[in-house]
PDB file of C-alpha atoms in Angstrom:
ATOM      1  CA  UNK A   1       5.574 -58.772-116.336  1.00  0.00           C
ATOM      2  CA  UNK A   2       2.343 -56.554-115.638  1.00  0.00           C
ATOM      3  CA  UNK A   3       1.305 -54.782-118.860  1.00  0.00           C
ATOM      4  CA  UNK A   4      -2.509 -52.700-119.059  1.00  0.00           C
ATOM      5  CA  UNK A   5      -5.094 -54.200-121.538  1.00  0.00           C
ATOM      6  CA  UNK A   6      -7.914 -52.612-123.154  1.00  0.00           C
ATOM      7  CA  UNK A   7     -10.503 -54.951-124.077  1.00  0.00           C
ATOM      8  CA  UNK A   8     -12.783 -54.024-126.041  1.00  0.00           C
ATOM      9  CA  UNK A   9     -15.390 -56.724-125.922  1.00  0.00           C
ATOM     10  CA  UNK A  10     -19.394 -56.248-124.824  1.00  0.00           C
ATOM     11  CA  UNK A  11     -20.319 -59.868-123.935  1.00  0.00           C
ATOM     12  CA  UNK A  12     -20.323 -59.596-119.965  1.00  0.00           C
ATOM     13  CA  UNK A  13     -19.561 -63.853-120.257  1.00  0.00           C
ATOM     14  CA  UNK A  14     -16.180 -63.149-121.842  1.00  0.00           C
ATOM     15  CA  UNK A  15     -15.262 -59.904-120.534  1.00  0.00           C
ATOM     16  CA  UNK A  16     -15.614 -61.874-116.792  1.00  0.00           C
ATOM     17  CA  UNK A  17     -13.392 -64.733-118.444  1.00  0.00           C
ATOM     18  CA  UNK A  18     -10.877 -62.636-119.947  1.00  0.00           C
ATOM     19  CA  UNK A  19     -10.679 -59.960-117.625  1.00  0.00           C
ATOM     20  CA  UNK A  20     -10.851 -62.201-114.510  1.00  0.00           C
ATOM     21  CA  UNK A  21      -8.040 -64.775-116.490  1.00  0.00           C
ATOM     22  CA  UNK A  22      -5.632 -62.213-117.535  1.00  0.00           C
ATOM     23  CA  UNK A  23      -5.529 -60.397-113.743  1.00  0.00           C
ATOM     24  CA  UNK A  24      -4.442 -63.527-112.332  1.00  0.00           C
ATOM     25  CA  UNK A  25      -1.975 -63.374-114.718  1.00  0.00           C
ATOM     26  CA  UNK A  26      -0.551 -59.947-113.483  1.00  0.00           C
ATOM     27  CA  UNK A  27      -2.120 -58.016-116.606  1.00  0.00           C
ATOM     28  CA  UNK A  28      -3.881 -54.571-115.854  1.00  0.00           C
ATOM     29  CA  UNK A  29      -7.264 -54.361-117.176  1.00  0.00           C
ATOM     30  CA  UNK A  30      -9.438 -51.775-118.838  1.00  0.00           C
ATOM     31  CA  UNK A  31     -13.174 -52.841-120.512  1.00  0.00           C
ATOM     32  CA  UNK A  32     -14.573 -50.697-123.589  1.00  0.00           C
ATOM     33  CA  UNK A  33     -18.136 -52.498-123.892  1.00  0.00           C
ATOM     34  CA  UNK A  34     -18.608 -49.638-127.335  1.00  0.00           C
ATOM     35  CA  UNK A  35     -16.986 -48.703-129.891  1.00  0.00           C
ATOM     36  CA  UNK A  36     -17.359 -45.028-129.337  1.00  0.00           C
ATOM     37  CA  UNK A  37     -15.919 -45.706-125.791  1.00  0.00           C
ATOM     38  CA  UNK A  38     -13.265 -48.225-127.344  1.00  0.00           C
ATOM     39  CA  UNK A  39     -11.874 -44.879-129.849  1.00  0.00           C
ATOM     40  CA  UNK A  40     -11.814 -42.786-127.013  1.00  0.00           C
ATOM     41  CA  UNK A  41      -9.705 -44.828-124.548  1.00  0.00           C
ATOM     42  CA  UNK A  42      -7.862 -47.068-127.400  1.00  0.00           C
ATOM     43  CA  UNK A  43      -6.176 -43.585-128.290  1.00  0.00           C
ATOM     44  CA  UNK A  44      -4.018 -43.470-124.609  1.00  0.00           C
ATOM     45  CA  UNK A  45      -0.736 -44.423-124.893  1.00  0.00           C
ATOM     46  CA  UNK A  46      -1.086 -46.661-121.665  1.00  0.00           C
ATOM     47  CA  UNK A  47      -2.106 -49.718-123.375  1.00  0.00           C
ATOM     48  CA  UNK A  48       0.599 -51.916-124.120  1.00  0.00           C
ATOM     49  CA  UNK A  49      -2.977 -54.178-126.463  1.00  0.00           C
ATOM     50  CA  UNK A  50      -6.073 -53.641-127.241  1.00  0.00           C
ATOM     51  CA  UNK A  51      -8.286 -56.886-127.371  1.00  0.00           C
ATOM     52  CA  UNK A  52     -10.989 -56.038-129.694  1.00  0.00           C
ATOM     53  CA  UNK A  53     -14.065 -57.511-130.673  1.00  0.00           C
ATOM     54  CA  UNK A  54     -15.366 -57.742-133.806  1.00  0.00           C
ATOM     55  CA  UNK A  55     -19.238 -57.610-133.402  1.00  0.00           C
ATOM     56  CA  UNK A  56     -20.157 -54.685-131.164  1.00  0.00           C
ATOM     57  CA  UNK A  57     -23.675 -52.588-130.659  1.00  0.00           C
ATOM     58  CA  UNK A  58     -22.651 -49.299-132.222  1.00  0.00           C
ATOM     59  CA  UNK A  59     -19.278 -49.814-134.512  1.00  0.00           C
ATOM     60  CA  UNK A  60     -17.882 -52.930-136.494  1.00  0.00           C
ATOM     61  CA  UNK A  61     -14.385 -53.656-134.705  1.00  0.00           C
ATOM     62  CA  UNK A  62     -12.631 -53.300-137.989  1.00  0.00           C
ATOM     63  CA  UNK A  63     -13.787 -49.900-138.235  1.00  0.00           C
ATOM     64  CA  UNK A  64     -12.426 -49.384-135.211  1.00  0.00           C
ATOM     65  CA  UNK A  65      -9.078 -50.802-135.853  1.00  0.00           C
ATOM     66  CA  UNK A  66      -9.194 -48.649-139.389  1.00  0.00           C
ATOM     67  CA  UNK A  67      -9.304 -44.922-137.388  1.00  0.00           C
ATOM     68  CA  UNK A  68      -6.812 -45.523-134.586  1.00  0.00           C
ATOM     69  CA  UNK A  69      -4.127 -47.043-137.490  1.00  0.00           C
ATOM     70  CA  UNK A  70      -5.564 -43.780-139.228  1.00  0.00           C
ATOM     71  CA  UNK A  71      -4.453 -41.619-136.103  1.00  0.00           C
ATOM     72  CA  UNK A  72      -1.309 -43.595-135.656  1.00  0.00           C
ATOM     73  CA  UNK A  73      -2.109 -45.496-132.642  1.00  0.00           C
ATOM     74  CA  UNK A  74       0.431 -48.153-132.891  1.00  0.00           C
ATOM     75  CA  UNK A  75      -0.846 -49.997-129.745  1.00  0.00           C
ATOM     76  CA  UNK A  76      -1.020 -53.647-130.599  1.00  0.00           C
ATOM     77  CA  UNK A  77      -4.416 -55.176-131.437  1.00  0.00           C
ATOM     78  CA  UNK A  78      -5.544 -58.683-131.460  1.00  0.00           C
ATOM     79  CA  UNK A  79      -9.331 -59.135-133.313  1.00  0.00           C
ATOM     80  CA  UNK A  80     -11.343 -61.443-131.283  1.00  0.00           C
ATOM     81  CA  UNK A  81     -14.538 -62.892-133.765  1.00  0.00           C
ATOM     82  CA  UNK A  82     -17.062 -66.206-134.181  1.00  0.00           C
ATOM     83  CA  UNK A  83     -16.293 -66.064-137.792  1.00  0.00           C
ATOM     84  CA  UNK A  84     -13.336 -67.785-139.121  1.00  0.00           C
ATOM     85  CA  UNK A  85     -13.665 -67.018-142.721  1.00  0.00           C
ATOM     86  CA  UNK A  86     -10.383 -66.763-144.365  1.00  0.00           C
ATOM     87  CA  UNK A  87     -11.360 -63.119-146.250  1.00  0.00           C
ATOM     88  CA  UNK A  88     -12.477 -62.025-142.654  1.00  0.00           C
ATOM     89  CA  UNK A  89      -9.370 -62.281-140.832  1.00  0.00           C
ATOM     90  CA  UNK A  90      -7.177 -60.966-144.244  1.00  0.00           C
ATOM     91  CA  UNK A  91      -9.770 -58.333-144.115  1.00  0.00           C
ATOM     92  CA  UNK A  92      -8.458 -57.245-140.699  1.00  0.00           C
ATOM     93  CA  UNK A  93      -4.817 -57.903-140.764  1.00  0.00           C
ATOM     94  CA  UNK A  94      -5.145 -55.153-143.838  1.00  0.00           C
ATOM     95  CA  UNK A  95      -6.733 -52.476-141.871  1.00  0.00           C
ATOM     96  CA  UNK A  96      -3.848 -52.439-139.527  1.00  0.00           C
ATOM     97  CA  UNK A  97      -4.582 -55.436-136.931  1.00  0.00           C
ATOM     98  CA  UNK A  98      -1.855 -57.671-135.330  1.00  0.00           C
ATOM     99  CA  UNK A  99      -3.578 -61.156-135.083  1.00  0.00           C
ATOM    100  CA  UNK A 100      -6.887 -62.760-134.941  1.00  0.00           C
ATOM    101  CA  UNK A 101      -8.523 -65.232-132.368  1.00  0.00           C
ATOM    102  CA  UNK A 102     -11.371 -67.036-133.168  1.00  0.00           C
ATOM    103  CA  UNK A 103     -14.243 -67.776-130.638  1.00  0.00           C
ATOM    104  CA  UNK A 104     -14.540 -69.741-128.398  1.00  0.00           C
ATOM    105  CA  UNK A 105     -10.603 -69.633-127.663  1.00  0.00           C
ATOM    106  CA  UNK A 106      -9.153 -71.210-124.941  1.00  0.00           C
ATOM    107  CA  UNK A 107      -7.301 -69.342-122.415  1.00  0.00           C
ATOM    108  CA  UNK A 108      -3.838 -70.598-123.273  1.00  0.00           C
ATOM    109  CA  UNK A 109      -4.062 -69.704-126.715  1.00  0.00           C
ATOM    110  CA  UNK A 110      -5.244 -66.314-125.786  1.00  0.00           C
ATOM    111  CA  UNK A 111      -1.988 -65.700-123.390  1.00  0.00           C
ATOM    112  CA  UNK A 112       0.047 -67.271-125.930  1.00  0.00           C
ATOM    113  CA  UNK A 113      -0.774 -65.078-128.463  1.00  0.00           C
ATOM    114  CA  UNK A 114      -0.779 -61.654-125.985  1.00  0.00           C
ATOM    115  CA  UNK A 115       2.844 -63.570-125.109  1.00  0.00           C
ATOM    116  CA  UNK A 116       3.970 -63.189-128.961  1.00  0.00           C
ATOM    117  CA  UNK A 117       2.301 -59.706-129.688  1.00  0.00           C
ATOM    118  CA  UNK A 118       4.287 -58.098-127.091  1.00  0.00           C
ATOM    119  CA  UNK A 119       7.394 -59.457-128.003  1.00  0.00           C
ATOM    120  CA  UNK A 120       6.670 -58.290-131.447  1.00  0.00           C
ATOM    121  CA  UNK A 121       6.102 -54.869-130.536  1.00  0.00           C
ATOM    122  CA  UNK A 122       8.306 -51.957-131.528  1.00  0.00           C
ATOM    123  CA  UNK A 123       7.507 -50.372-128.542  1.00  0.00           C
ATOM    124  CA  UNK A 124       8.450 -53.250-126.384  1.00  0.00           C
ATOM    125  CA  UNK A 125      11.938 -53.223-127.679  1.00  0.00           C
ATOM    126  CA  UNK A 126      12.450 -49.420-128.526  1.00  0.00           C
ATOM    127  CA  UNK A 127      11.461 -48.170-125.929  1.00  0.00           C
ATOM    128  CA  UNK A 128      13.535 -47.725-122.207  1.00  0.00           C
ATOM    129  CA  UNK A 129      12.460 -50.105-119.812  1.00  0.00           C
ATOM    130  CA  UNK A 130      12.902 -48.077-116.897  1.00  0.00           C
ATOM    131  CA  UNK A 131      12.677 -44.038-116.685  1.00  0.00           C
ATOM    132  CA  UNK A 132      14.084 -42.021-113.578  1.00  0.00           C
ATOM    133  CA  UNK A 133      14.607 -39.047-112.044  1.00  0.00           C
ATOM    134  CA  UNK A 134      16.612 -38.380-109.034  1.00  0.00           C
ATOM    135  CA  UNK A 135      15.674 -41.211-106.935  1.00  0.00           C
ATOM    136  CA  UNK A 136      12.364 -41.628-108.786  1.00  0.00           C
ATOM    137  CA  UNK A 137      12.566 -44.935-111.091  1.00  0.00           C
ATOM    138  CA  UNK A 138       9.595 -46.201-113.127  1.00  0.00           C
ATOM    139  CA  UNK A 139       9.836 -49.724-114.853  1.00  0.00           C
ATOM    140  CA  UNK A 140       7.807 -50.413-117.715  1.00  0.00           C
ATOM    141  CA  UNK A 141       8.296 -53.735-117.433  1.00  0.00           C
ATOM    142  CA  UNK A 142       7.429 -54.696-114.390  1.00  0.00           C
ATOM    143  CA  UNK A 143       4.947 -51.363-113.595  1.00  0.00           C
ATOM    144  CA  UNK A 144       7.045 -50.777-109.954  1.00  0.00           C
ATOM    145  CA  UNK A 145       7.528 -47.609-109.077  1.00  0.00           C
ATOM    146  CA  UNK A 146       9.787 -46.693-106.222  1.00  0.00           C
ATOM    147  CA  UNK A 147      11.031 -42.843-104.470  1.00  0.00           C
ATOM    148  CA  UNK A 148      14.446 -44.311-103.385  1.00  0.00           C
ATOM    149  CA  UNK A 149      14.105 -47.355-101.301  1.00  0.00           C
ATOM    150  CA  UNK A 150      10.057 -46.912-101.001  1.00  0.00           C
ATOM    151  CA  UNK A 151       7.831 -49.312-103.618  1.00  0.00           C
ATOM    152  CA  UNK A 152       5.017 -46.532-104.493  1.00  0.00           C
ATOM    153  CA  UNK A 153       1.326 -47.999-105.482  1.00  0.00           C
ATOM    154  CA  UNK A 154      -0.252 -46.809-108.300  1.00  0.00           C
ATOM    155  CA  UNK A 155      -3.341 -47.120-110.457  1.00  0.00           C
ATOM    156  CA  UNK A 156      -2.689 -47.487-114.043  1.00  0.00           C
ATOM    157  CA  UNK A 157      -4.121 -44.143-114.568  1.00  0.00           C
ATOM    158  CA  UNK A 158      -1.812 -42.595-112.095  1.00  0.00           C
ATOM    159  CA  UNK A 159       1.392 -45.470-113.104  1.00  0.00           C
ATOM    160  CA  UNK A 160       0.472 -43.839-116.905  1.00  0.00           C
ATOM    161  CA  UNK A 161      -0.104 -40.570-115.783  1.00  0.00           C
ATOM    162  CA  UNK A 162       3.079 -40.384-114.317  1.00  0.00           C
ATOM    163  CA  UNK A 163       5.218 -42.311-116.801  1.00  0.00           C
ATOM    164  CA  UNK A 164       3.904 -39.213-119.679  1.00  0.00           C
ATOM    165  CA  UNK A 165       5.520 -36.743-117.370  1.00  0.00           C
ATOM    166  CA  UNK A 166       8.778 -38.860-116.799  1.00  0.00           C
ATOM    167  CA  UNK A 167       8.691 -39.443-120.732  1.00  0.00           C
ATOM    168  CA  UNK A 168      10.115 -35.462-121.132  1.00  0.00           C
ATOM    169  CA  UNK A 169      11.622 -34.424-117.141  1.00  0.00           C
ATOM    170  CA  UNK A 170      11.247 -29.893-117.429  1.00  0.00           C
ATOM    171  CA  UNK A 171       8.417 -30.135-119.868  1.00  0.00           C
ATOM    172  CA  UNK A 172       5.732 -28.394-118.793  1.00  0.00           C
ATOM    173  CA  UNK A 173       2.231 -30.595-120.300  1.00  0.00           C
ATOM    174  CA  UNK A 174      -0.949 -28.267-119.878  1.00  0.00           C
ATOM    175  CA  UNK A 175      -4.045 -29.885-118.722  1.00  0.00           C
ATOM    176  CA  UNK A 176      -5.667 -30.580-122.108  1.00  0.00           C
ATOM    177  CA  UNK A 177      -2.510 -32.626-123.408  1.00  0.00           C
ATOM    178  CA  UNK A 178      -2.362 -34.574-120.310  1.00  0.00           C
ATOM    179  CA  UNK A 179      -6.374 -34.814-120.742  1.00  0.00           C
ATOM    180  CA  UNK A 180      -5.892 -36.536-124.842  1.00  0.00           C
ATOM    181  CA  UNK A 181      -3.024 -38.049-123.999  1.00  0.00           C
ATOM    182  CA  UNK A 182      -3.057 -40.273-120.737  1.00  0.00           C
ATOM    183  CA  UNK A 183      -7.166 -40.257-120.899  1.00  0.00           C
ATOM    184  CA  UNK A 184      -7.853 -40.104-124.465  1.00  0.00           C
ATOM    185  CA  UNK A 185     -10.243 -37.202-123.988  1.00  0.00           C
ATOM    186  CA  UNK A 186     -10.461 -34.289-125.891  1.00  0.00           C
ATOM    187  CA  UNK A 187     -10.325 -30.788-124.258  1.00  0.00           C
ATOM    188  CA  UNK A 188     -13.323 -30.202-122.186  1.00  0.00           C
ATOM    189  CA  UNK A 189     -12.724 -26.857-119.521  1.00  0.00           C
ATOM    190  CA  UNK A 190     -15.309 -28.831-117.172  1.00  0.00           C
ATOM    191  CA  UNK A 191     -13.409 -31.829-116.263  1.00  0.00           C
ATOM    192  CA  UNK A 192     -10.989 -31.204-113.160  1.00  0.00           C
ATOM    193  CA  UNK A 193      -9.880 -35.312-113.545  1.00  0.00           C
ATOM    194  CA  UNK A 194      -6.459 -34.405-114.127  1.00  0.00           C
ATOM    195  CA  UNK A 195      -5.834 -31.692-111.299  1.00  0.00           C
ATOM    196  CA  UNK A 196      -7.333 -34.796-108.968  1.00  0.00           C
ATOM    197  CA  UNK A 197      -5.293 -37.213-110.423  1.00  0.00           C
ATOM    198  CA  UNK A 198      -2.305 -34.758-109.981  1.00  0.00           C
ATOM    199  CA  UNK A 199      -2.779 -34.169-106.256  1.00  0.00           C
ATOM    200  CA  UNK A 200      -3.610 -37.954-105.520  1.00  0.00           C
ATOM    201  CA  UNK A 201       0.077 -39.059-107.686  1.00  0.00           C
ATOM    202  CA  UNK A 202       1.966 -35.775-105.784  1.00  0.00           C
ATOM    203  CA  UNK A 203       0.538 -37.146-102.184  1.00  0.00           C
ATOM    204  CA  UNK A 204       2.088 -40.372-103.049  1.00  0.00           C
ATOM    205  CA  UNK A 205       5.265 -39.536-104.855  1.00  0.00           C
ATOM    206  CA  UNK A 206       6.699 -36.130-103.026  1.00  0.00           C
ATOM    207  CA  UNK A 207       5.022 -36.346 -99.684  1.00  0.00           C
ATOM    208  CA  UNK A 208       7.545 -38.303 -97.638  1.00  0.00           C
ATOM    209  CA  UNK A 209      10.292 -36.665 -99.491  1.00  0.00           C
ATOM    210  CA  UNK A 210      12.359 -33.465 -98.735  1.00  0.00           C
ATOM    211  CA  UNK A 211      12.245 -32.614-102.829  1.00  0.00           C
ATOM    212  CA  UNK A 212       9.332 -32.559-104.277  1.00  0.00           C
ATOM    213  CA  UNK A 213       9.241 -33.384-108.128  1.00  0.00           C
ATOM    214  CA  UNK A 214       5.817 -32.671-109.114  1.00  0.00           C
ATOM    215  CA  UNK A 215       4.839 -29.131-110.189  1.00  0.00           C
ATOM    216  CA  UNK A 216       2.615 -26.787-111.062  1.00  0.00           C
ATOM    217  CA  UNK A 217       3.163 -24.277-113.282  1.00  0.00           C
ATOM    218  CA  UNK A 218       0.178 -21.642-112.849  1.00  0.00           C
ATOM    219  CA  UNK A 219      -1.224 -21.015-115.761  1.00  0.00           C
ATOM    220  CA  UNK A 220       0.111 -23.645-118.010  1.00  0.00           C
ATOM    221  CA  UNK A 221      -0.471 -27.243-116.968  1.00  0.00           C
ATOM    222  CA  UNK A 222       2.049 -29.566-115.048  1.00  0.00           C
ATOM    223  CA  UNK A 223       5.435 -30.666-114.955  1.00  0.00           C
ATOM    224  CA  UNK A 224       8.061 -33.284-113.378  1.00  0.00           C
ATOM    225  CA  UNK A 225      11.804 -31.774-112.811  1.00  0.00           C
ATOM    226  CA  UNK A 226      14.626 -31.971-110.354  1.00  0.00           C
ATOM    227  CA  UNK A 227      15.480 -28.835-110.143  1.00  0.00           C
TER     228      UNK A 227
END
């Protein structure tokens, strides 16, 4: 069952490992090589874990982990570190981490434990596994989208993009919610990523069909409805 990663992580010899391991797997992944980056992104509800290093160039992982449990990002997060000290990994569980995984790890145990942390989320189990409208169906599960009989492609930009509108059908989300929400940005007037994003997920969603779902509401942002 596909689920989207963030790791956080700036050694390019374990990002390739991990990132190259867990695709072959089916996982989708993102790579935050900062921690600056890593708050930014980490923030998106997309993720279904964040991977996160400990040692990184600009922010100590558990400092990380401390702000987006601070901001209520309940995203699972399993520490990766080369020290195994018992205080270390207590330290981390504290500030709001999910498990620890000492390096070097072998792959197993790291899709063992990514296994066990998702079916330990609250999300996981809380949440629907499949959202629709009309004959549009998202599946959480396995990240398949289909427009009636059609299976639709997405990125996992577009596949979250998409599943924040389904999450409230008639609700109209304006440009700089989508922006903090899907893309963990804050407002910025300059940016046009969303309206691109919006045209590219309305070409593939309503452009075969006779009722489009996709909106814009002038003015105000975006919307998904049936109506």
């Amino acid at each position: 069952m596909a689920m989207a990663i963030l790791l956080v992580e700036d050694d390019e010899r374990i990002v390739t490992f991990v990132k190259r391991g867990l695709e072959a797997e089916g996982y989708l992944m993102d790579v935050a090589s900062t921690g600056k980056e890593a708050l930014r992104v980490g923030r998106s509800p997309v993720y279904g874990l964040i991977i996160l290093d400990l040692m990184l160039p600009d922010m100590d992982g558990r400092e990380i982990c401390r702000q987006l449990r601070a901001e209520e990002v309940s995203t699972p997060i399993l520490m990766l570190t080369a020290m195994d000290a018992l205080e270390d990994k207590v330290g981390g569980l504290r500030l709001g981490a999910d498990d620890y995984l000492t390096k070097p790890f072998a792959f197993e145990e790291l899709l063992a434990r990514i296994q066990a942390l998702r079916r330990r989320s609250p999300s996981y189990t809380s949440q629907s596994i499949e959202l629709a409208l009309a004959d549009l169906t998202l599946n959480r599960e396995t990240r398949q989208v289909r427009r009636g009989d059609h299976v639709i492609e997405l990125t996992p930009k577009e596949f979250a993009l998409l599943e924040y509108l389904l999450s409230a059908p008639g609700r109209v989300f304006s440009r700089a919610r989508i922006l903090e929400n899907v893309w963990g940005y804050s407002s910025d007037p300059l940016t046009n990523v969303v309206d691109v994003y919006m045209r590219n997920l309305r070409r593939k969603i309503d452009e075969d069909s006779d009722k489009p779902l996709l909106k814009t509401v002038r003015g105000f942002g975006y919307k998904i409805d049936a109506d």
